[in-house]
Coordinates of C-alpha atoms in Angstrom, one line a residue:
M1 CA 0.0 0.3 -0.1
S2 CA 1.4 3.3 -1.2
R3 CA 2.3 5.9 1.7
P4 CA -0.1 8.7 2.1
R5 CA 1.3 12.3 0.6
R6 CA 2.8 14.2 3.5
V7 CA 1.1 17.6 4.3
C8 CA 3.7 20.1 6.5
C9 CA 1.8 22.8 7.3
I10 CA 4.6 25.8 8.3
G11 CA 3.4 28.4 11.2
D12 CA 4.1 32.3 11.4
V13 CA 7.6 33.0 9.7
H14 CA 7.5 36.7 10.6
G15 CA 10.6 37.6 8.6
Y16 CA 13.3 35.7 10.1
I17 CA 14.7 34.1 7.1
S18 CA 17.4 32.0 8.8
K19 CA 14.8 30.4 11.0
L20 CA 12.5 29.4 7.9
Q21 CA 15.6 27.7 6.0
N22 CA 16.8 25.9 8.9
L23 CA 13.1 24.4 9.4
W24 CA 12.9 23.7 5.7
K25 CA 16.4 21.6 6.0
N26 CA 14.9 20.0 9.1
L27 CA 11.4 19.4 7.4
E28 CA 13.4 17.6 4.3
T29 CA 15.8 15.4 6.7
H30 CA 12.5 14.3 9.0
I31 CA 10.7 13.5 6.0
G32 CA 13.2 12.0 3.3
P33 CA 13.8 13.7 -0.1
S34 CA 11.6 11.6 -1.8
A35 CA 8.2 12.1 0.2
F36 CA 9.6 15.6 1.0
N37 CA 10.0 16.2 -2.5
S38 CA 6.1 15.4 -3.6
A39 CA 4.9 16.6 -0.2
I40 CA 2.0 19.5 0.0
I41 CA 3.6 22.3 2.0
I42 CA 1.2 24.9 3.5
F43 CA 2.3 28.3 4.6
L44 CA 0.0 29.6 7.0
G45 CA 0.8 33.2 6.6
D46 CA 2.5 36.1 8.7
Y47 CA 5.8 36.2 6.2
C48 CA 6.6 39.9 7.1
D49 CA 6.8 42.3 10.0
R50 CA 8.7 41.9 13.4
G51 CA 11.7 39.9 12.2
P52 CA 14.5 41.4 9.8
N53 CA 14.1 39.8 6.4
T54 CA 10.6 40.2 5.0
R55 CA 12.1 40.9 1.5
E56 CA 14.5 37.4 1.4
V57 CA 11.6 35.4 2.9
I58 CA 9.3 36.4 0.2
D59 CA 12.5 35.8 -2.1
F60 CA 12.6 32.2 -0.7
L61 CA 9.0 31.5 -0.6
I62 CA 8.7 32.6 -4.5
S63 CA 11.8 30.7 -5.1
L64 CA 9.8 27.0 -4.0
P65 CA 7.9 26.1 -7.0
T66 CA 11.0 26.1 -9.1
K67 CA 12.9 24.4 -7.3
Y68 CA 10.7 22.1 -5.8
P69 CA 8.4 21.3 -9.1
N70 CA 6.7 18.1 -8.0
Q71 CA 5.5 19.7 -4.6
K72 CA 2.0 21.4 -3.9
H73 CA 2.6 25.0 -2.4
V74 CA 0.3 26.6 -0.7
F75 CA 0.4 30.3 0.6
L76 CA -2.2 31.6 3.0
S77 CA -2.5 35.7 3.7
G78 CA -2.2 36.5 7.2
N79 CA -3.4 39.2 9.1
H80 CA 0.2 41.0 8.7
D81 CA 0.5 40.1 5.2
L82 CA -3.1 41.3 4.2
G83 CA -1.7 44.9 5.8
F84 CA 1.1 44.9 3.6
A85 CA -0.7 43.9 0.4
A86 CA -3.0 46.8 1.2
F87 CA -0.3 49.3 1.8
V88 CA 1.2 48.5 -1.8
G89 CA -2.3 48.5 -3.4
V90 CA -2.9 45.0 -4.4
L91 CA -5.8 43.9 -2.4
P92 CA -8.7 43.5 -4.9
E93 CA -11.3 46.6 -4.9
P94 CA -14.2 46.1 -2.7
G95 CA -17.5 45.5 -4.9
G96 CA -20.9 47.5 -4.9
G97 CA -18.9 50.3 -6.2
L98 CA -17.7 51.3 -2.4
G99 CA -14.3 52.6 -1.8
F100 CA -12.0 51.1 1.3
K101 CA -13.0 54.3 2.9
E102 CA -16.5 52.8 4.1
G103 CA -14.5 50.1 6.0
W104 CA -12.5 53.2 8.2
K105 CA -15.8 54.4 10.2
Q106 CA -16.3 51.1 12.1
Y107 CA -12.8 51.9 13.6
E108 CA -12.1 55.8 13.6
Q109 CA -12.2 55.8 17.5
N110 CA -8.5 53.9 17.4
E111 CA -7.3 56.3 14.3
E112 CA -5.6 58.8 16.8
R113 CA -4.0 56.0 19.2
E114 CA -3.1 53.9 16.4
G115 CA -1.5 56.9 14.3
W116 CA -3.0 55.6 10.9
F117 CA -0.9 56.1 7.6
K118 CA -2.0 59.5 6.2
G119 CA 0.9 59.6 3.3
D120 CA 0.4 59.5 -0.5
G121 CA -2.3 57.1 -1.5
Y122 CA -4.2 57.0 1.8
E123 CA -7.4 58.4 0.7
K124 CA -8.0 54.7 -1.4
M125 CA -6.3 52.5 0.8
H126 CA -7.7 49.3 3.3
L127 CA -8.1 50.0 6.8
Q128 CA -5.6 47.4 7.8
G129 CA -3.0 49.1 5.4
R130 CA -3.6 52.2 6.9
R131 CA -3.0 50.5 10.1
W132 CA -0.1 48.8 8.8
G133 CA 2.2 51.8 7.7
G134 CA 1.1 53.9 10.6
K135 CA 3.1 55.4 13.5
I136 CA 1.5 53.9 16.7
T137 CA 1.6 56.5 19.3
V138 CA 1.7 54.1 22.6
K139 CA 5.3 52.3 22.4
F140 CA 4.6 49.5 24.8
N141 CA 2.4 46.5 23.6
A142 CA 1.4 45.3 27.3
A143 CA -0.4 42.0 25.7
K144 CA 3.0 41.0 24.3
G145 CA 5.5 42.5 26.6
T146 CA 7.4 44.0 23.7
E147 CA 7.8 47.3 22.5
Y148 CA 5.8 48.3 19.1
K149 CA 8.1 48.5 16.1
G150 CA 6.9 51.6 14.1
S151 CA 3.1 50.3 14.0
I152 CA 0.6 48.3 15.2
Y153 CA 1.4 45.6 13.3
D154 CA 5.1 46.3 14.1
A155 CA 5.9 46.5 10.2
A156 CA 8.9 48.9 10.5
P157 CA 11.4 46.1 9.9
T158 CA 9.5 45.2 6.7
F159 CA 10.2 48.8 5.6
E160 CA 13.6 48.4 6.2
S161 CA 14.3 45.3 4.8
Y162 CA 12.9 46.9 1.4
G163 CA 15.8 50.2 2.3
V164 CA 13.0 52.5 3.1
A165 CA 11.8 54.3 6.4
H166 CA 8.9 53.0 8.2
G167 CA 5.7 54.9 6.9
S168 CA 6.7 56.1 4.2
A169 CA 5.1 55.8 0.9
D170 CA 8.0 55.2 -1.1
L171 CA 7.7 51.7 -0.2
V172 CA 5.2 51.1 -3.1
K173 CA 7.9 51.9 -5.8
A174 CA 10.4 49.4 -3.4
V175 CA 8.7 46.2 -3.7
P176 CA 9.5 44.9 -6.9
D177 CA 6.7 43.7 -8.8
H178 CA 7.3 40.0 -8.3
H179 CA 7.1 40.4 -4.5
K180 CA 3.4 42.7 -5.1
K181 CA 2.2 39.7 -7.3
F182 CA 3.3 37.0 -4.4
L183 CA 1.0 39.0 -2.2
A184 CA -1.6 39.8 -4.2
D185 CA -2.0 36.0 -4.7
L186 CA -2.4 35.0 -1.5
L187 CA -5.0 32.9 -0.3
W188 CA -7.7 33.8 2.8
V189 CA -8.3 30.0 3.0
H190 CA -7.3 26.6 1.4
E191 CA -9.3 23.2 1.4
E192 CA -7.9 19.8 0.9
D193 CA -10.4 17.0 0.5
E194 CA -8.1 13.8 1.5
V195 CA -5.7 14.3 4.1
C196 CA -4.5 11.1 6.4
V197 CA -4.0 11.8 10.3
E198 CA -2.6 9.2 12.4
T199 CA -4.9 8.6 15.5
N200 CA -5.1 6.3 18.5
D201 CA -7.8 4.7 16.6
G202 CA -5.4 4.5 13.4
I203 CA -5.3 6.4 10.4
K204 CA -8.4 8.6 9.6
H205 CA -9.2 10.4 6.1
C206 CA -10.2 14.0 6.8
K207 CA -10.9 17.3 5.1
L208 CA -8.5 20.3 6.0
I209 CA -9.2 23.6 5.8
A210 CA -6.3 26.0 6.3
V211 CA -6.8 29.3 7.6
H212 CA -4.5 32.1 9.2
A213 CA -6.5 32.3 12.5
G214 CA -9.5 30.4 12.2
L215 CA -13.1 29.9 11.4
E216 CA -16.0 32.1 13.3
R217 CA -18.2 30.3 15.9
G218 CA -21.6 31.1 15.7
K219 CA -21.4 31.6 11.8
K220 CA -22.3 29.0 8.9
V221 CA -19.2 27.7 7.4
G222 CA -20.1 27.5 4.2
E223 CA -20.8 31.0 4.1
Q224 CA -17.4 31.8 5.6
L225 CA -15.3 29.8 3.1
E226 CA -17.2 31.6 0.3
L227 CA -16.3 35.1 1.2
L228 CA -12.7 33.8 2.1
K229 CA -12.3 32.7 -1.3
A230 CA -14.0 35.8 -2.8
K231 CA -11.3 37.7 -0.8
D232 CA -14.2 40.3 0.3
T233 CA -12.1 43.4 1.0
R234 CA -15.7 45.4 1.7
V235 CA -15.1 43.7 5.1
P236 CA -12.4 45.7 7.1
K237 CA -11.3 43.2 9.6
V238 CA -11.3 39.8 8.4
E239 CA -12.0 37.6 11.5
A240 CA -10.5 34.5 10.0
L241 CA -7.4 36.2 9.5
S242 CA -7.2 38.6 12.7
G243 CA -9.3 36.9 15.3
R244 CA -8.5 35.4 18.7
K245 CA -11.2 33.9 21.0
N246 CA -13.8 33.9 18.4
V247 CA -11.8 31.6 15.9
W248 CA -9.9 29.6 18.3
D249 CA -11.9 26.2 18.2
I250 CA -13.7 24.2 15.4
P251 CA -16.9 25.5 14.5
E252 CA -19.7 23.0 15.9
E253 CA -20.9 22.0 12.7
L254 CA -17.4 20.5 11.8
T255 CA -16.9 18.5 14.7
E256 CA -18.9 15.6 13.3
K257 CA -17.5 15.7 9.4
L258 CA -13.5 14.6 10.3
T259 CA -12.3 18.1 9.5
I260 CA -8.4 19.2 10.5
V261 CA -8.6 23.2 11.0
V262 CA -4.9 24.1 10.8
S263 CA -4.2 27.7 11.6
G264 CA -0.8 30.3 12.9
H265 CA -1.5 33.6 14.3
H266 CA -2.2 32.7 17.7
G267 CA 1.8 32.8 19.2
K268 CA 1.1 29.4 20.6
L269 CA 1.2 25.8 19.9
H270 CA -2.1 24.2 20.3
I271 CA -3.5 20.5 19.3
D272 CA -6.5 19.5 20.3
G273 CA -7.8 16.7 18.2
L274 CA -8.4 17.8 14.5
R275 CA -7.8 21.5 15.7
L276 CA -4.3 22.4 14.7
I277 CA -2.7 25.9 16.0
I278 CA 1.0 26.1 15.0
D279 CA 2.4 29.6 16.0
E280 CA 5.1 29.4 18.6
N281 CA 7.7 31.9 17.1
G282 CA 4.6 35.0 17.3
G283 CA 7.4 37.1 15.9
L284 CA 9.7 37.0 18.7
E285 CA 13.4 36.1 17.9
S286 CA 13.8 33.9 21.0
N287 CA 11.1 31.3 19.9
P288 CA 11.4 28.8 17.0
V289 CA 9.3 28.5 14.3
A290 CA 7.3 25.5 14.0
A291 CA 5.3 22.9 11.5
I292 CA 3.3 20.1 11.9
V293 CA 3.8 17.2 9.7
L294 CA 0.6 15.0 8.6
P295 CA 0.0 12.1 8.6
S296 CA 2.1 11.6 11.7
M297 CA 1.4 14.7 13.6
K298 CA 4.8 14.9 14.5
I299 CA 6.2 18.8 15.3
V300 CA 9.3 19.9 13.7
R301 CA 11.3 23.4 14.4
D302 CA 14.0 25.3 13.1
I303 CA 16.2 24.9 16.5
D304 CA 15.7 20.8 15.9
N305 CA 18.9 19.1 15.3
L306 CA 18.5 16.7 12.4
V307 CA 20.4 17.7 9.5
K308 CA 23.4 15.5 9.7

C-alpha cells in the first residue's frame, strides 16, 4: 500500500529567514527527500513584520515552485500580509462600487492612538493598510510585553528590509513587482479533501481547512468559506485572519465531519483533536518557527538538530 502524501503546515515566519531555512532543511531530513519532494506544503501566513528579513523570506517562498516542482505549495495570507498587501495597493477592490473608506468608519475611534497612515495614496487604502503603515503613538505592547516596531503591526522591519523608512509611501515603488504579485495572490483560505491523520484509532481520512486565524463560531461555515475564497475586501477586519477567541475552536458544525482546521496566528502551539494551531514563534526572535507534518502529527522546529 502506498503511503499517504505528506502534508506540512508551516507556522508564522515573521521575517526570520534563517529560521525558515533551518526549518525547511529539518523538514526535508525528517520526511526524507523522496516524500518531501512530493509533499503538500501549506504556509499558514504572516511572512512579514517583526523580524528583519521580510524581503528575503518572500524571495525564498517565491523560489520554491521552481526548486521543488513536484511539491504543491499553498501560501495563505496572514493579517500582517493583508496589511502589507493593502499598503502597496494590491488588494482587490471592494464590490458594489464602494471605496475602502467605508471600512474606516467602524474603527475611526482608534485612528489617533494607532496613528493611521496619512501619506500619499491613503485615501484609496484599505483600513488594514493604513494601520499597518501608520505610526502608533504608544510605545509598549502590554499584551505581548514588547515595544512596538513602528506600527501596531510592527511593520518597521518590513519597510527597512526594502530599504525605506517606516511609514514612507516610497515602499510602494521599492517592493518589486514579483513580490506584489505574491502578496496579491495569497489565499485567505485553502481546502484539501483527502488528508490522512494518525490517531489512536488508526489512520483517519479527513478534509482539511487551512486559514490563518481560524473560522468564526456561530456563523455558517459554508458562508464563511465563500467570503474568504472571494477575498471580500468590503470587510475592514477579516476575523478569519485576525480574530482570537472567536476563531480558536473548530466550529460546531464541523466537529462531526472529520475536518482538520489548521491555523497559525495565535503565538501558541495548540493541538486539540483535529484543531491544530501552529505558531510557536509569534514574531519573537527567541522563539522557534514550527511546522506540523501529517499524517504523523509530528512537530518539527527550526531549532531541532536533525540535519546530519
